[in-house]
Coordinates of C-alpha atoms in Angstrom, one line a residue:
X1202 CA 75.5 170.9 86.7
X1203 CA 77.0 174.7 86.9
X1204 CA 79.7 175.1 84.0
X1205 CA 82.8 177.3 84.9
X1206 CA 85.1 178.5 83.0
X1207 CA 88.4 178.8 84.7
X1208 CA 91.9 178.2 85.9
X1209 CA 93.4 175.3 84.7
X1210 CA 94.8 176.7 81.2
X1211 CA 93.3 178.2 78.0
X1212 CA 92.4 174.6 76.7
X1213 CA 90.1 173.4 79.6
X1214 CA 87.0 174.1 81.2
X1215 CA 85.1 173.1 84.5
X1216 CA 82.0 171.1 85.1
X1217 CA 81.1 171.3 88.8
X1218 CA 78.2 168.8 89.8
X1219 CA 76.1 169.9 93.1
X1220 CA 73.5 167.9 94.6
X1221 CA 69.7 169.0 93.8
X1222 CA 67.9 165.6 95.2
X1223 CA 69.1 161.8 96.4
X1224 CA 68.4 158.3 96.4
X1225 CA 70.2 156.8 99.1
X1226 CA 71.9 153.1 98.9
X1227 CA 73.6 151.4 101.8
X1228 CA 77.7 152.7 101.4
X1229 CA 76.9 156.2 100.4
X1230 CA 76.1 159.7 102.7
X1231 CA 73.4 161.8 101.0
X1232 CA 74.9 165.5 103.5
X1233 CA 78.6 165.2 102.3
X1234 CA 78.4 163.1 99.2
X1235 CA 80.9 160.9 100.5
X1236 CA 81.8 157.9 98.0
X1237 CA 82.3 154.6 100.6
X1238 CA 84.0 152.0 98.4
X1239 CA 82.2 149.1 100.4
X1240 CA 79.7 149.1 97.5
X1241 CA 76.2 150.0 96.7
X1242 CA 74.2 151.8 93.9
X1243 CA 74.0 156.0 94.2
X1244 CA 71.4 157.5 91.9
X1245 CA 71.2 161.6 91.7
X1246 CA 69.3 163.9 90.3
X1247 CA 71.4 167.1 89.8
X1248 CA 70.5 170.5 88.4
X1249 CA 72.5 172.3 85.7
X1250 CA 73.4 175.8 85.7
X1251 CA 74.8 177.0 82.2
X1252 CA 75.0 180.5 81.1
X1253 CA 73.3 180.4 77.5
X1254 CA 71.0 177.9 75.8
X1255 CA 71.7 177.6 72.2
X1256 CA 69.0 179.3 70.4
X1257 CA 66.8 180.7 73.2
X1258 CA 68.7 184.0 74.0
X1259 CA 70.4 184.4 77.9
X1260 CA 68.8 182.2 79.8
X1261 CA 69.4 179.2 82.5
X1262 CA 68.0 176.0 83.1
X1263 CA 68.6 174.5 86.5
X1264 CA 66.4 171.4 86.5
X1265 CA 66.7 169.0 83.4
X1266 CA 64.9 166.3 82.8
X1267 CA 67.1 163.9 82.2
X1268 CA 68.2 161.8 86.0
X1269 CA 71.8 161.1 85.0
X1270 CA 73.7 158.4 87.3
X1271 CA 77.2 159.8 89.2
X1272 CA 79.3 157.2 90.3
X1273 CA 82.0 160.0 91.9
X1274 CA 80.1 163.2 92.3
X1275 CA 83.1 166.6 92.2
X1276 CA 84.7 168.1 90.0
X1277 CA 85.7 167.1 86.1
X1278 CA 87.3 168.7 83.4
X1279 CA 86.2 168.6 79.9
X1280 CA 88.3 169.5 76.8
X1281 CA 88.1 172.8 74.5
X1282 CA 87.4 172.2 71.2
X1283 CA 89.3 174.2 68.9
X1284 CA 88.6 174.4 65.2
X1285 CA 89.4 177.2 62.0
X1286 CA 87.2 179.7 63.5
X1287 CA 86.1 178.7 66.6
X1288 CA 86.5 178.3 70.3
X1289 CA 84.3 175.9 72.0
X1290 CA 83.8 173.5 74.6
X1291 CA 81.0 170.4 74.6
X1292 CA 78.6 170.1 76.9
X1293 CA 76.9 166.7 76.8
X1294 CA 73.0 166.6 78.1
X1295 CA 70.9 163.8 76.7
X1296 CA 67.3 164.3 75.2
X1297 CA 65.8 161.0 74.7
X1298 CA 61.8 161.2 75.4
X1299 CA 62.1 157.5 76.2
X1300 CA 64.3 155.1 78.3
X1301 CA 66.0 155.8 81.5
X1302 CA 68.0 159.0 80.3
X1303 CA 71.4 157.7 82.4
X1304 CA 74.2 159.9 81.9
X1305 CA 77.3 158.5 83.2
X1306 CA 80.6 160.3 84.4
X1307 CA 83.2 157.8 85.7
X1308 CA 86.2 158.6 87.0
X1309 CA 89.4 156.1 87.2
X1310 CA 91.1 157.0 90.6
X1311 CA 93.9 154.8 89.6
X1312 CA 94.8 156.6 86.3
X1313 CA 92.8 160.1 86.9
X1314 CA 90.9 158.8 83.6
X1315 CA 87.2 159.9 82.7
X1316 CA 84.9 158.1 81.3
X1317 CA 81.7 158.8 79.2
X1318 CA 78.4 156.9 78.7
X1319 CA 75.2 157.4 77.9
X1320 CA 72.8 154.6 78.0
X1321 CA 75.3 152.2 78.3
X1322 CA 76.6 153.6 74.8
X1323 CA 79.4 155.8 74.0
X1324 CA 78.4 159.5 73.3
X1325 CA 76.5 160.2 70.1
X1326 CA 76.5 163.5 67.9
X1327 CA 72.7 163.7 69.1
X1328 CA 73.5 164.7 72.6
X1329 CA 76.3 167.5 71.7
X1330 CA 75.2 170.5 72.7
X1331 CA 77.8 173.1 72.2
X1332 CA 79.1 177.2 73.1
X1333 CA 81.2 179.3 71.7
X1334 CA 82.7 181.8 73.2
X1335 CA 85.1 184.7 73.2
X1336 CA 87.9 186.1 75.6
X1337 CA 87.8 189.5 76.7
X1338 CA 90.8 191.1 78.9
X1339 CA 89.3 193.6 81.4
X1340 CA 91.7 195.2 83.5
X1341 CA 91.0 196.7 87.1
X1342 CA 92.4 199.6 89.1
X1343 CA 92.2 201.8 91.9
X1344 CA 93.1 205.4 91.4
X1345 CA 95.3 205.6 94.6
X1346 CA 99.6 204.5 94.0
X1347 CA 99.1 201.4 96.2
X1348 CA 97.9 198.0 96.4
X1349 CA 94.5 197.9 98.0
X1350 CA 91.1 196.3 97.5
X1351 CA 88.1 195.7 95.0
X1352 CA 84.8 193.5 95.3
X1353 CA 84.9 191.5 91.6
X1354 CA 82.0 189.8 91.3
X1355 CA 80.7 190.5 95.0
X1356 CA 84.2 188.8 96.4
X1357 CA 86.9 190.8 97.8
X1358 CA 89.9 190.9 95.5
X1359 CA 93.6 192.3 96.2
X1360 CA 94.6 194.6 93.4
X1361 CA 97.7 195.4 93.1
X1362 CA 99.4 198.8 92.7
X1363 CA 98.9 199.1 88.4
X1364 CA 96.1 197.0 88.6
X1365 CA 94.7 193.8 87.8
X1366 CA 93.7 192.1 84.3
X1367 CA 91.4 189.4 83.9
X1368 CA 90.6 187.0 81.0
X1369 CA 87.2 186.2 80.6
X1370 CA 85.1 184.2 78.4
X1371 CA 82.2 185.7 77.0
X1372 CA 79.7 183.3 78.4
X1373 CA 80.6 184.4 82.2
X1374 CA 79.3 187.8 81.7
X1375 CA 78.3 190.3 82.8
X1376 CA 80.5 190.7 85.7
X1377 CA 80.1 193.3 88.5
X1378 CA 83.1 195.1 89.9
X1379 CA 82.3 197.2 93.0
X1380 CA 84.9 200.3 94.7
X1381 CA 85.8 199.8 98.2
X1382 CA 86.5 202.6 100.9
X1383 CA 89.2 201.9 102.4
X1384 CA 93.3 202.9 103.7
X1385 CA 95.9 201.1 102.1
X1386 CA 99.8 200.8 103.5
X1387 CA 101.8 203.6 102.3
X1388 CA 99.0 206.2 101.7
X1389 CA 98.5 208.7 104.7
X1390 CA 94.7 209.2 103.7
X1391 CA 91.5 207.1 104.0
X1392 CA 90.1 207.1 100.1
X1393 CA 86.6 207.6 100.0
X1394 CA 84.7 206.4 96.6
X1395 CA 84.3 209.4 94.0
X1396 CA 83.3 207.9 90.2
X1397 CA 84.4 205.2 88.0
X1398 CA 86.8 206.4 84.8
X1399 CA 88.0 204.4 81.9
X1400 CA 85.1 202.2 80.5
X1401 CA 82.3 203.7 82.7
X1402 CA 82.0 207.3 84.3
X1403 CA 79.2 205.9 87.1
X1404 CA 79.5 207.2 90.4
X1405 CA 77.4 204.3 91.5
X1406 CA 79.9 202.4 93.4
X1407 CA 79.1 199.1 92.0
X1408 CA 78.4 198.5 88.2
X1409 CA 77.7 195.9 86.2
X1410 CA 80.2 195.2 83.1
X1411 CA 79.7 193.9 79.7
X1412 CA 81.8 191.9 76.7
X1413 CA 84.2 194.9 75.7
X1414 CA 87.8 194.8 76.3
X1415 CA 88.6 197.6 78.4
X1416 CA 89.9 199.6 81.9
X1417 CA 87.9 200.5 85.1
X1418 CA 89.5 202.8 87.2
X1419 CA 87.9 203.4 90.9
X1420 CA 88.9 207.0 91.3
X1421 CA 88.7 207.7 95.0
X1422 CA 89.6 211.1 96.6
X1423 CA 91.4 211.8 99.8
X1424 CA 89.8 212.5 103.4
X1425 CA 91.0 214.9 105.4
X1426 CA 90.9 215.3 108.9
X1427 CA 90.0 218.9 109.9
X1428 CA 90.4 220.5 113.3
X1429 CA 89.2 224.0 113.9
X1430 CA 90.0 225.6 117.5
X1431 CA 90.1 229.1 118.8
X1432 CA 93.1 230.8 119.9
X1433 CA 92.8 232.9 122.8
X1434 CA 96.2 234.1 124.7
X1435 CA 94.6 233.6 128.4
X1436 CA 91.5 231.3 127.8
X1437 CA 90.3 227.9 126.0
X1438 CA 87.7 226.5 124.5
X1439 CA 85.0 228.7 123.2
X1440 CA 82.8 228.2 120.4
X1441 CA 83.5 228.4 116.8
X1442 CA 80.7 227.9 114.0
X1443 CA 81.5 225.0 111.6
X1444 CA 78.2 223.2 110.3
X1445 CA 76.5 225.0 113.1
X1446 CA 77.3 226.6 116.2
X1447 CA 80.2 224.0 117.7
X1448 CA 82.4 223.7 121.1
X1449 CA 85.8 224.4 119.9
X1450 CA 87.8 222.7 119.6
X1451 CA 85.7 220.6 116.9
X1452 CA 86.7 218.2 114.7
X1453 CA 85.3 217.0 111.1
X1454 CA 86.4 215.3 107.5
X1455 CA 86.4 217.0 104.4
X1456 CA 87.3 215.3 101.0
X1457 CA 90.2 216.5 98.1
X1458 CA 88.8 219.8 96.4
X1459 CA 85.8 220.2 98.6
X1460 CA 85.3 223.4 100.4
X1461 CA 84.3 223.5 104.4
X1462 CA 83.3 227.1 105.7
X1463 CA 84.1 228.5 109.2
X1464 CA 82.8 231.8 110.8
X1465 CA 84.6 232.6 113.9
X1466 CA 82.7 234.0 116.8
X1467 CA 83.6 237.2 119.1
X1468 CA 83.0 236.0 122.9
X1469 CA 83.4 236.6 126.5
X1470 CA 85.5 234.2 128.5
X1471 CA 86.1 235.0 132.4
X1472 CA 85.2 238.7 132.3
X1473 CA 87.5 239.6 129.3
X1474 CA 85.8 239.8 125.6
X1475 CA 87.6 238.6 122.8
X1476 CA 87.5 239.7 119.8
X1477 CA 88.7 237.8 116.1
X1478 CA 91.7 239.2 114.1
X1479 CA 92.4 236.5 111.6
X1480 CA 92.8 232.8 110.7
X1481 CA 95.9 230.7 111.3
X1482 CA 96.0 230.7 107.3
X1483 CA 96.3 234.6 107.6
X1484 CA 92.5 235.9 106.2
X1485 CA 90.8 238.7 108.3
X1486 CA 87.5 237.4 107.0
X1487 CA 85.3 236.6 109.5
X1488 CA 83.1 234.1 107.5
X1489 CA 86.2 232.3 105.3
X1490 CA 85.7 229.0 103.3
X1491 CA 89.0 226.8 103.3
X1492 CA 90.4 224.1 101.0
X1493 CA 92.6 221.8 102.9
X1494 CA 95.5 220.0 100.7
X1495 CA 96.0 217.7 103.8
X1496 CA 95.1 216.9 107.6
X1497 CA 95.3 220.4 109.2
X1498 CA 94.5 222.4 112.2
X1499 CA 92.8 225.9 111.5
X1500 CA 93.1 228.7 114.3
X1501 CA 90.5 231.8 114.5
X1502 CA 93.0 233.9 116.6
X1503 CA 91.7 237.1 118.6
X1504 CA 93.0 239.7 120.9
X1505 CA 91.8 240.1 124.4
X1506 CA 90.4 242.6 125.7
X1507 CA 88.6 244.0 129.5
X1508 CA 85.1 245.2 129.4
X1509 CA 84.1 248.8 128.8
X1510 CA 81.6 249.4 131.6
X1511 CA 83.0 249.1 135.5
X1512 CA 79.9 250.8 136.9
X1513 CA 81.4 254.5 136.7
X1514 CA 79.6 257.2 138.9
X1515 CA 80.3 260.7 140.2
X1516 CA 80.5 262.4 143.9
X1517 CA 79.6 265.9 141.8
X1518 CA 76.6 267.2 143.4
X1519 CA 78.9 270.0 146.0
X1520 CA 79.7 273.4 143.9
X1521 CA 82.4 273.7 146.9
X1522 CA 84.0 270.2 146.3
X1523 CA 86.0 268.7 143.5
X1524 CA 84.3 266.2 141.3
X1525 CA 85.4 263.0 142.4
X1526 CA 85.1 259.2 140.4
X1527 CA 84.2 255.9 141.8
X1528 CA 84.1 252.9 140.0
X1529 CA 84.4 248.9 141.1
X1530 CA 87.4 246.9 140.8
X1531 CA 87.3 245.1 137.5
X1532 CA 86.5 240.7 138.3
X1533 CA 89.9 239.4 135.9
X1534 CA 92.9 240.2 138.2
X1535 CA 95.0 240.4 134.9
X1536 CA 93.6 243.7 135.0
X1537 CA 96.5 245.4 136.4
X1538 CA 95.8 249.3 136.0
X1539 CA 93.3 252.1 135.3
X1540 CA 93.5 254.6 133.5
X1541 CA 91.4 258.2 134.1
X1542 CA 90.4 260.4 130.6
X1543 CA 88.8 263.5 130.4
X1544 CA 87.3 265.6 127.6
X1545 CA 85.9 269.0 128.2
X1546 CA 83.3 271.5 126.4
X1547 CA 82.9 275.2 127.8
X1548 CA 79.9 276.5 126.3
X1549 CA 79.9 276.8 122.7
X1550 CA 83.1 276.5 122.2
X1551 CA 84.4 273.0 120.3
X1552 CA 85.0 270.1 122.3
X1553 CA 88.9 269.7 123.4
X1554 CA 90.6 266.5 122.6
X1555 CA 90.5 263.7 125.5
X1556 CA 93.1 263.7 128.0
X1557 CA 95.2 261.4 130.7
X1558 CA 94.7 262.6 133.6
X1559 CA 96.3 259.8 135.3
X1560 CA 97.0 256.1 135.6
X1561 CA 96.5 253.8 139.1
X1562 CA 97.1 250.6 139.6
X1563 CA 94.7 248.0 140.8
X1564 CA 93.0 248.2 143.9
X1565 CA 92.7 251.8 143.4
X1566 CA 88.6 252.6 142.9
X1567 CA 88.1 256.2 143.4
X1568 CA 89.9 259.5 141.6
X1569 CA 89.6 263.7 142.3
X1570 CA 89.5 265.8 139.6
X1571 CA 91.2 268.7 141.3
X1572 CA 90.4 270.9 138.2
X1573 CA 86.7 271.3 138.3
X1574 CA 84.3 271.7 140.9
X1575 CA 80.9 270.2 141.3
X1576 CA 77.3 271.5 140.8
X1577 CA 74.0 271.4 141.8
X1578 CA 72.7 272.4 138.7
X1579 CA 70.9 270.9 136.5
X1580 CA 72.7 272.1 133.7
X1581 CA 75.9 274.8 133.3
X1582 CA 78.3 276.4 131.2
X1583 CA 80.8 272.9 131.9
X1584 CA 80.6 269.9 130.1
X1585 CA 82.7 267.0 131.1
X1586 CA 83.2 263.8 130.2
X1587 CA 85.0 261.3 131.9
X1588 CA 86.4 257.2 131.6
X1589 CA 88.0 254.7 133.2
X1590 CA 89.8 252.5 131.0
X1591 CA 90.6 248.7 132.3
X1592 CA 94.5 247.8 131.1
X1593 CA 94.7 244.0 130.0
X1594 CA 98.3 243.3 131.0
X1595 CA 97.8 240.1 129.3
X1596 CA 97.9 241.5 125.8
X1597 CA 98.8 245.1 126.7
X1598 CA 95.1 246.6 125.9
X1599 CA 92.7 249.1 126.9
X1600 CA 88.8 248.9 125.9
X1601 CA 87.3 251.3 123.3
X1602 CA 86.4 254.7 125.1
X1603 CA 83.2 254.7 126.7
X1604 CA 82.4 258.6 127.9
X1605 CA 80.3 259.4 131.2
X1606 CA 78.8 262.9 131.4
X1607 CA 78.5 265.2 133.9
X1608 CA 78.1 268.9 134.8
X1609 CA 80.8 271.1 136.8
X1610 CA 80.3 274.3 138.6
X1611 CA 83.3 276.0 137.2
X1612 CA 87.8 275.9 137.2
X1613 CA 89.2 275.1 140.6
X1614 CA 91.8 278.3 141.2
X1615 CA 93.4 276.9 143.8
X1616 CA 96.1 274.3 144.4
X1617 CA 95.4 270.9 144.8
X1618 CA 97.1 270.6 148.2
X1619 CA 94.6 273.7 149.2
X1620 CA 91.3 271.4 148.4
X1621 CA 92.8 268.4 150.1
X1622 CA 93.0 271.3 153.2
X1623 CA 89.6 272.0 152.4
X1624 CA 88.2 268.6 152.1
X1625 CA 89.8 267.3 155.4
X1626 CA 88.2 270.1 157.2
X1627 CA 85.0 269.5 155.8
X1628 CA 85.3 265.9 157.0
X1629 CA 86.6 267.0 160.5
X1630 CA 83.7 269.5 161.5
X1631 CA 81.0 266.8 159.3
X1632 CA 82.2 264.6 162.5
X1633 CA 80.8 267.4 165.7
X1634 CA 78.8 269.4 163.8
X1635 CA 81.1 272.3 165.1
X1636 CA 81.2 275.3 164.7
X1637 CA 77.7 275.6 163.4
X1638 CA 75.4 272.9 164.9
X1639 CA 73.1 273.5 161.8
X1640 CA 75.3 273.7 159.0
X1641 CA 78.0 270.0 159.0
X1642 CA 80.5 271.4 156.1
X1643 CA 81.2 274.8 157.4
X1644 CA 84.6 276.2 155.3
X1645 CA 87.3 278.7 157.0
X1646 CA 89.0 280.9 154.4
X1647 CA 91.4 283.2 155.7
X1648 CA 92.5 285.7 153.1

């Protein structure tokens, strides 16, 4: 017999029979304890399941001695007893050593009447065995401004927005409340479980409860959904380093007031090599922890820029001939131009401040210095310096400088259109070896 308190009004509780062995006579079904009117005897021995035994502390008995005979096995209420002082209802489990121990519930199902016997014999004040109980309100919540749900007493409950109160005798507990995870209509956020608040501060997500009027409050904290992606004005993709080294873009969760740190990462994509300015939130820190508010997309944004090195060398090694620059045509056709600096240092004197010698456009490799001759020497009283600076039309930039030396044999005096005289001729005799079989480059000066 398990005793429930419940439902039907202050003033009643439940006694709900449940089958622990049968004795089967023709008319009756011992699987769905199905009463078949046609007649027949139907003996039972049932269990009982009560929360308290007078006397003995908490504890349950489940198998009694007693073999009590159920005409109509179910459900039947029994009255609350109320006196001066008291709450309590009567449970009725005979205790004779001797005899045949029959406990009788009958129910009328003409008149809904119920009937008591016990050997034959009404009830006696020998059998009474009773509990007293008393009510406690416990009220339920979840910390979000919607209705959503709780597991109350391992069964999912709706709550409703403000909350839920219960009434419960003090023989039912304890009772276990337990926070869900979960979305509820209205709120743009999944809640994930943080602590309970009010009568218990567990973060354990279930808890057990005990006989104090009071308030649990699931406090639950907002998830948000965080994507982090690298900006790049002529690329995609990249990497980015959230929780590790990640393909951007990447995506993860971060809950209400927690922190999530990303370090943007400097890379090369398709021959140009960005580099990071600043977050989408506006920090220049490389390394920056963020504190989203809500769902949110966070930026590392960099500026592009073309490769220092585009394999510079000199024709310098002929004190007669300028010194002339070749380089090879840089692999991202947004890079649209070049542009030729020099810097100079004559002896001791202090090196001179760089200078634009000129700007080509692409598909142009090669430049004369029409200033300065070259040199066999190892060494000379001219120092040069030259680079070749790749323009990103993209984002309007040139790489950092990146100086090549190289030794010159002195000032050119002439005019430039004089050493393009002079350099044709040297290619024109280089082809016939003429004049002078023996010497290729001979050079004609007429003064």
């Amino acid at each position: 017999m398990r005793i429930i308190y419940g439902g039907a009004g202050p003033t009643q509780a439940k006694i709900m029979l449940y089958q622990y062995g049968v004795l089967i006579d023709s008319g009756y079904s011992a699987n769905t304890w199905i009463f078949n009117p046609g007649g027949g005897s139907f003996e039972a021995n049932v269990g009982a399941d009560v929360n308290s035994s007078p006397g003995s502390g908490d504890s349950e008995f489940t198998n009694p001695t007693p073999t009590w005979s159920i005409k109509d096995p179910g459900s039947y209420t029994v009255r609350v007893i109320f006196d001066t002082t008291d709450r309590y209802f009567d449970i009725y489990i005979p205790n004779a050593p001797g005899g045949d121990n029959d406990f009788n519930i009958e129910y009328n199902i003409y008149d809904g009447s119920v009937s008591y016997k016990y050997n034959g014999r009404g009830l006696t004040p020998s059998t009474l065995v009773s509990y007293a109980w008393v009510e406690h309100n416990i009220t339920v919540k979840n910390s979000f401004n919607a209705a959503g749900d709780m597991n109350i007493d391992y069964t999912t409950v709706s709550i409703p927005n403000g909350g839920k109160m219960y009434n419960w005798p003090s023989p039912s507990f304890p009772h276990h409340l337990g926070a869900i995870d979960q979305q509820p209509a209205g709120i743009p956020y999944m809640q994930r479980f943080e602590k309970w608040t009010g009568n218990s501060q567990s973060s354990n997500r279930t808890i057990s409860i005990d006989t104090v009027d009071a308030t649990y409050t699931a406090k639950f904290l907002d998830e948000y959904n965080i994507m982090f992606q690298n900006s790049f004005s002529d690329a995609t993709g990249g990497v980015i380093n959230v929780n590790g080294s990640q393909t951007a873009p990447y995506q993860t969760v971060v809950l209400e007031n927690d922190g999530i740190t990303a370090t943007a990462v400097s890379q090369g994509i398709d021959n140009i090599t960005y580099y990071f300015t600043n977050w989408s939130t506006g920090s220049t820190n490389i390394n920056e922890t963020f504190y989203p508010i809500s769902d949110t997309t966070i930026a590392a944004n960099f500026v592009g820029i073309a490769a220092q090195s585009i394999n510079l060398n000199f024709e310098s090694s002929d004190p007669n001939l300028p010194i002339t620059l070749h380089w090879t045509e840089y692999p991202n056709n947004n890079v649209t131009q070049y542009q030729i600096w020099r810097r100079i240092k004559y002896k001791k004197n202090p090196t001179e401040d760089p200078v634009l010698l000129a700007t080509v456009n692409r598909g142009t490799t090669s430049y004369i210095d029409y200033d300065f001759y070259g040199t066999n020497l190892g060494y000379t009283d001219w120092m040069l310096w030259y680079d070749v600076r790749s323009y990103y039309s993209t984002e309007g930039t040139y790489p950092d400088p990146n100086w090549a030396q190289v030794f010159s044999g002195g000032l050119i005096r002439e005019k430039p259109t004089d050493l393009e005289e002079k350099l044709t001729v040297v290619k024109e005799n280089s082809l016939d070896n003429f004049p002078n079989p023996f010497n290729p480059s001979t050079v004609i000066q007429y003064q």
